[in-house]
Amino acid sequence: DAGVIQSPRHEVTEMGQEVTLRCKPISGHNSLFWYRQTMMRGLELLIYFNNNVPIDDSGMPEDRFSAKMPNASFSTLKIQPSEPRDSAVYFCASRPDSSYEQYFGPGTRLTVT
Amino acid sequence: RKEVEQDPGPFNVPEGATVAFNCTYSNSASQSFFWYRQDCRKEPKLLMSVYSSGNEDGRFTAQLNRASQYISLLIRDSKLSDSATYLCVVFGGGGNKLTFGTGTQLKVEL
């Protein structure tokens, strides 16, 4: 199994640009999670989906952030427009309904200048 | 108050030492508990679950005290390869999701 796949691994962009992060969960996993990690705030849950349906988006910081899961094998997290304070590592994770264990992708390191 | 609180460290210990990390959680309705490990610039990975009766996995022992809402992780005979950040994680208590502490950094030195 390839594990959770995220792309790109690194993204450097200028303030005001649109950023799209991508995630492919492990096949058969029903839940998908997007996290943001910074030194100051640690690992924060942004949104999670179950069976492609958004269940809890209370962690999405503001309207500039949006996430979609059009099918069971793909999700995107979009930031438009991006700001320097969005710089962080964004992790995607997935898990099956039968387990609490989440499997994380390698993360996307985003830098907004 | 944060939902899950940990001492950020760093804990600098010599190889072979025993080291213990503690964690407290605020929601008494929390159902399940875990320790995750995160290496520098890598993703978090599950280290072990924490059971009410306490559980051991090799050099690692995890314990849960529900009355005090307290979780611990003990590492015996620490190795250089144990150097990482250890994240205390809680499930449930109002949401079908994991809540992560900010982590405790461990550095094992020669």
Short mmCIF file of C-alpha atoms in Angstrom, two decimals:
data_model
loop_
_atom_site.label_atom_id
_atom_site.label_comp_id
_atom_site.label_asym_id
_atom_site.label_seq_id
_atom_site.Cartn_x
_atom_site.Cartn_y
_atom_site.Cartn_z
CA ASP A 1 0.00 0.00 0.00
CA ALA A 2 1.35 3.42 -0.98
CA GLY A 3 -0.05 5.15 2.07
CA VAL A 4 -1.61 8.60 2.04
CA ILE A 5 -0.27 10.62 -0.87
CA GLN A 6 -0.02 14.39 -0.81
CA SER A 7 1.07 16.86 -3.44
CA PRO A 8 2.92 19.05 -3.79
CA ARG A 9 5.45 18.31 -1.04
CA HIS A 10 6.63 21.89 -1.02
CA GLU A 11 4.91 25.05 -2.23
CA VAL A 12 6.26 28.57 -2.23
CA THR A 13 3.89 31.27 -3.39
CA GLU A 14 3.34 34.98 -3.13
CA MET A 15 0.68 36.60 -1.00
CA GLY A 16 -2.61 36.83 -2.82
CA GLN A 17 -2.10 33.75 -4.98
CA GLU A 18 -4.39 30.73 -4.93
CA VAL A 19 -2.94 27.54 -3.46
CA THR A 20 -4.37 24.06 -3.97
CA LEU A 21 -3.18 21.12 -1.91
CA ARG A 22 -4.07 17.58 -2.92
CA CYS A 23 -4.55 14.33 -1.07
CA LYS A 24 -5.19 10.73 -1.99
CA PRO A 25 -6.25 8.67 1.03
CA ILE A 26 -5.52 5.02 1.58
CA SER A 27 -7.94 2.90 -0.41
CA GLY A 28 -10.84 1.70 1.71
CA HIS A 29 -10.50 4.38 4.37
CA ASN A 30 -13.81 6.13 5.00
CA SER A 31 -12.60 9.24 6.80
CA LEU A 32 -10.22 11.92 5.60
CA PHE A 33 -8.76 14.72 7.70
CA TRP A 34 -6.91 17.94 6.89
CA TYR A 35 -4.56 19.34 9.54
CA ARG A 36 -2.31 22.36 9.77
CA GLN A 37 0.84 22.30 11.91
CA THR A 38 2.84 25.29 13.13
CA MET A 39 5.36 25.71 15.90
CA MET A 40 3.08 28.05 17.79
CA ARG A 41 -0.22 26.19 17.55
CA GLY A 42 0.82 22.58 17.01
CA LEU A 43 -1.39 20.26 14.98
CA GLU A 44 -4.83 21.72 14.32
CA LEU A 45 -7.72 19.91 12.65
CA LEU A 46 -9.15 22.01 9.83
CA ILE A 47 -11.87 19.75 8.44
CA TYR A 48 -12.79 16.12 8.15
CA PHE A 49 -14.90 14.07 5.77
CA ASN A 50 -16.65 10.77 6.23
CA ASN A 51 -17.72 8.92 3.09
CA ASN A 52 -16.90 12.07 1.08
CA VAL A 53 -19.24 14.25 3.14
CA PRO A 54 -17.83 17.12 5.23
CA ILE A 55 -18.66 16.37 8.87
CA ASP A 56 -16.85 19.06 10.84
CA ASP A 57 -15.31 22.18 9.31
CA SER A 58 -15.20 24.20 12.52
CA GLY A 59 -11.41 24.33 12.33
CA MET A 60 -11.32 26.07 8.96
CA PRO A 61 -9.84 29.45 9.87
CA GLU A 62 -11.84 31.65 7.53
CA ASP A 63 -13.61 31.86 4.20
CA ARG A 64 -10.32 31.94 2.34
CA PHE A 65 -10.04 28.21 3.07
CA SER A 66 -12.18 25.61 1.32
CA ALA A 67 -12.00 21.83 1.00
CA LYS A 68 -13.65 19.34 -1.27
CA MET A 69 -13.82 15.59 -1.59
CA PRO A 70 -15.41 14.79 -4.96
CA ASN A 71 -14.81 11.05 -4.60
CA ALA A 72 -13.40 8.49 -2.19
CA SER A 73 -9.88 8.73 -3.58
CA PHE A 74 -9.27 12.45 -3.81
CA SER A 75 -9.52 15.61 -1.75
CA THR A 76 -8.33 19.19 -2.15
CA LEU A 77 -7.69 22.02 0.27
CA LYS A 78 -7.70 25.44 -1.35
CA ILE A 79 -6.55 28.77 0.01
CA GLN A 80 -7.62 31.85 -1.93
CA PRO A 81 -6.13 34.39 -1.49
CA SER A 82 -3.13 33.14 0.44
CA GLU A 83 -1.48 35.19 3.20
CA PRO A 84 1.93 34.91 4.91
CA ARG A 85 0.25 33.66 8.12
CA ASP A 86 -0.96 30.61 6.20
CA SER A 87 2.63 29.36 6.06
CA ALA A 88 2.65 25.95 7.76
CA VAL A 89 2.83 22.23 7.10
CA TYR A 90 -0.52 20.86 5.94
CA PHE A 91 -1.14 17.18 6.61
CA CYS A 92 -3.81 14.95 5.20
CA ALA A 93 -4.73 11.79 7.12
CA SER A 94 -7.17 8.95 6.60
CA ARG A 95 -8.60 6.09 8.63
CA PRO A 96 -11.15 3.31 8.23
CA ASP A 97 -14.37 3.40 10.27
CA SER A 98 -13.20 0.28 12.09
CA SER A 99 -10.20 1.97 13.70
CA TYR A 100 -9.21 5.12 15.58
CA GLU A 101 -5.72 5.03 14.11
CA GLN A 102 -5.11 7.75 11.55
CA TYR A 103 -2.49 7.41 8.85
CA PHE A 104 -0.84 10.66 7.89
CA GLY A 105 0.56 11.70 4.55
CA PRO A 106 4.04 13.26 4.34
CA GLY A 107 2.61 16.77 4.41
CA THR A 108 2.83 19.83 2.19
CA ARG A 109 5.18 22.54 3.44
CA LEU A 110 3.61 25.84 2.38
CA THR A 111 5.47 29.12 2.42
CA VAL A 112 3.63 32.31 1.52
CA THR A 113 5.88 35.33 1.00
CA ARG B 1 -7.59 25.86 28.80
CA LYS B 2 -6.31 23.61 26.03
CA GLU B 3 -8.10 20.31 25.51
CA VAL B 4 -4.84 18.38 25.70
CA GLU B 5 -1.82 19.77 27.54
CA GLN B 6 1.76 18.60 27.47
CA ASP B 7 5.10 19.92 28.68
CA PRO B 8 6.85 20.93 25.43
CA GLY B 9 10.32 20.06 26.77
CA PRO B 10 12.86 19.50 25.42
CA PHE B 11 13.84 16.60 27.61
CA ASN B 12 17.56 15.97 27.12
CA VAL B 13 18.55 12.56 28.50
CA PRO B 14 21.59 10.31 28.17
CA GLU B 15 21.32 7.05 26.30
CA GLY B 16 20.06 4.30 28.58
CA ALA B 17 18.07 6.63 30.81
CA THR B 18 14.42 6.24 31.74
CA VAL B 19 12.20 9.17 30.86
CA ALA B 20 8.53 9.87 31.50
CA PHE B 21 6.10 12.22 29.78
CA ASN B 22 2.80 13.37 31.15
CA CYS B 23 -0.32 14.71 29.55
CA THR B 24 -3.62 16.02 30.87
CA TYR B 25 -6.93 16.31 29.04
CA SER B 26 -9.88 18.52 29.88
CA ASN B 27 -12.89 16.62 28.58
CA SER B 28 -13.99 13.89 30.97
CA ALA B 29 -16.12 12.34 28.22
CA SER B 30 -13.05 11.48 26.14
CA GLN B 31 -13.12 7.85 25.14
CA SER B 32 -9.77 6.71 23.80
CA PHE B 33 -6.18 7.76 24.19
CA PHE B 34 -3.01 7.39 22.19
CA TRP B 35 0.62 8.38 21.92
CA TYR B 36 1.89 9.38 18.49
CA ARG B 37 5.51 9.93 17.57
CA GLN B 38 6.68 12.61 15.14
CA ASP B 39 10.23 12.74 13.81
CA CYS B 40 11.70 16.03 12.66
CA ARG B 41 10.07 17.19 9.41
CA LYS B 42 8.04 13.98 9.16
CA GLU B 43 4.41 13.05 9.68
CA PRO B 44 3.01 11.81 13.01
CA LYS B 45 2.74 8.04 13.42
CA LEU B 46 0.89 5.99 16.00
CA LEU B 47 3.24 4.75 18.74
CA MET B 48 0.72 3.01 20.98
CA SER B 49 -2.79 3.11 22.33
CA VAL B 50 -3.36 3.75 26.03
CA TYR B 51 -5.65 1.39 27.94
CA SER B 52 -7.22 1.91 31.35
CA SER B 53 -5.31 -1.04 32.77
CA GLY B 54 -2.01 0.29 31.45
CA ASN B 55 -0.10 -1.36 28.63
CA GLU B 56 3.44 -2.10 27.66
CA ASP B 57 5.17 -2.47 24.32
CA GLY B 58 8.81 -3.36 24.70
CA ARG B 59 10.57 -0.44 26.34
CA PHE B 60 7.43 1.70 26.27
CA THR B 61 4.74 1.77 28.95
CA ALA B 62 1.57 3.84 28.76
CA GLN B 63 -0.84 4.52 31.60
CA LEU B 64 -4.20 6.24 31.95
CA ASN B 65 -5.77 7.75 35.04
CA ARG B 66 -9.34 8.67 34.20
CA ALA B 67 -10.08 10.12 37.62
CA SER B 68 -7.26 12.64 37.25
CA GLN B 69 -7.62 12.90 33.45
CA TYR B 70 -3.96 12.13 33.08
CA ILE B 71 -1.96 10.03 30.62
CA SER B 72 1.67 9.04 30.84
CA LEU B 73 4.35 7.47 28.67
CA LEU B 74 7.46 5.86 30.13
CA ILE B 75 10.46 5.00 28.00
CA ARG B 76 13.07 2.71 29.53
CA ASP B 77 16.64 2.23 28.32
CA SER B 78 16.28 5.12 25.90
CA LYS B 79 18.04 4.93 22.53
CA LEU B 80 19.35 7.65 20.26
CA SER B 81 16.63 6.64 17.82
CA ASP B 82 13.96 7.55 20.39
CA SER B 83 14.73 11.24 19.78
CA ALA B 84 11.48 12.70 18.46
CA THR B 85 8.40 14.63 19.51
CA TYR B 86 5.79 12.62 21.36
CA LEU B 87 2.19 13.71 20.87
CA CYS B 88 -0.55 12.93 23.37
CA VAL B 89 -3.81 12.29 21.54
CA VAL B 90 -7.40 12.02 22.76
CA PHE B 91 -10.45 10.74 20.91
CA GLY B 92 -14.08 11.60 21.51
CA GLY B 93 -15.69 13.83 24.08
CA GLY B 94 -18.11 15.45 21.67
CA GLY B 95 -16.61 14.85 18.28
CA ASN B 96 -15.64 11.84 16.21
CA LYS B 97 -12.09 13.09 15.87
CA LEU B 98 -8.66 13.07 17.44
CA THR B 99 -7.37 16.04 19.44
CA PHE B 100 -3.59 16.37 19.54
CA GLY B 101 -1.41 17.91 22.21
CA THR B 102 1.37 20.16 21.02
CA GLY B 103 3.94 17.49 21.80
CA THR B 104 6.91 16.86 24.07
CA GLN B 105 10.33 16.90 22.48
CA LEU B 106 12.82 14.23 23.53
CA LYS B 107 16.53 14.34 22.74
CA VAL B 108 18.58 11.30 23.65
CA GLU B 109 22.30 12.01 23.77
CA LEU B 110 25.45 9.92 23.89
#
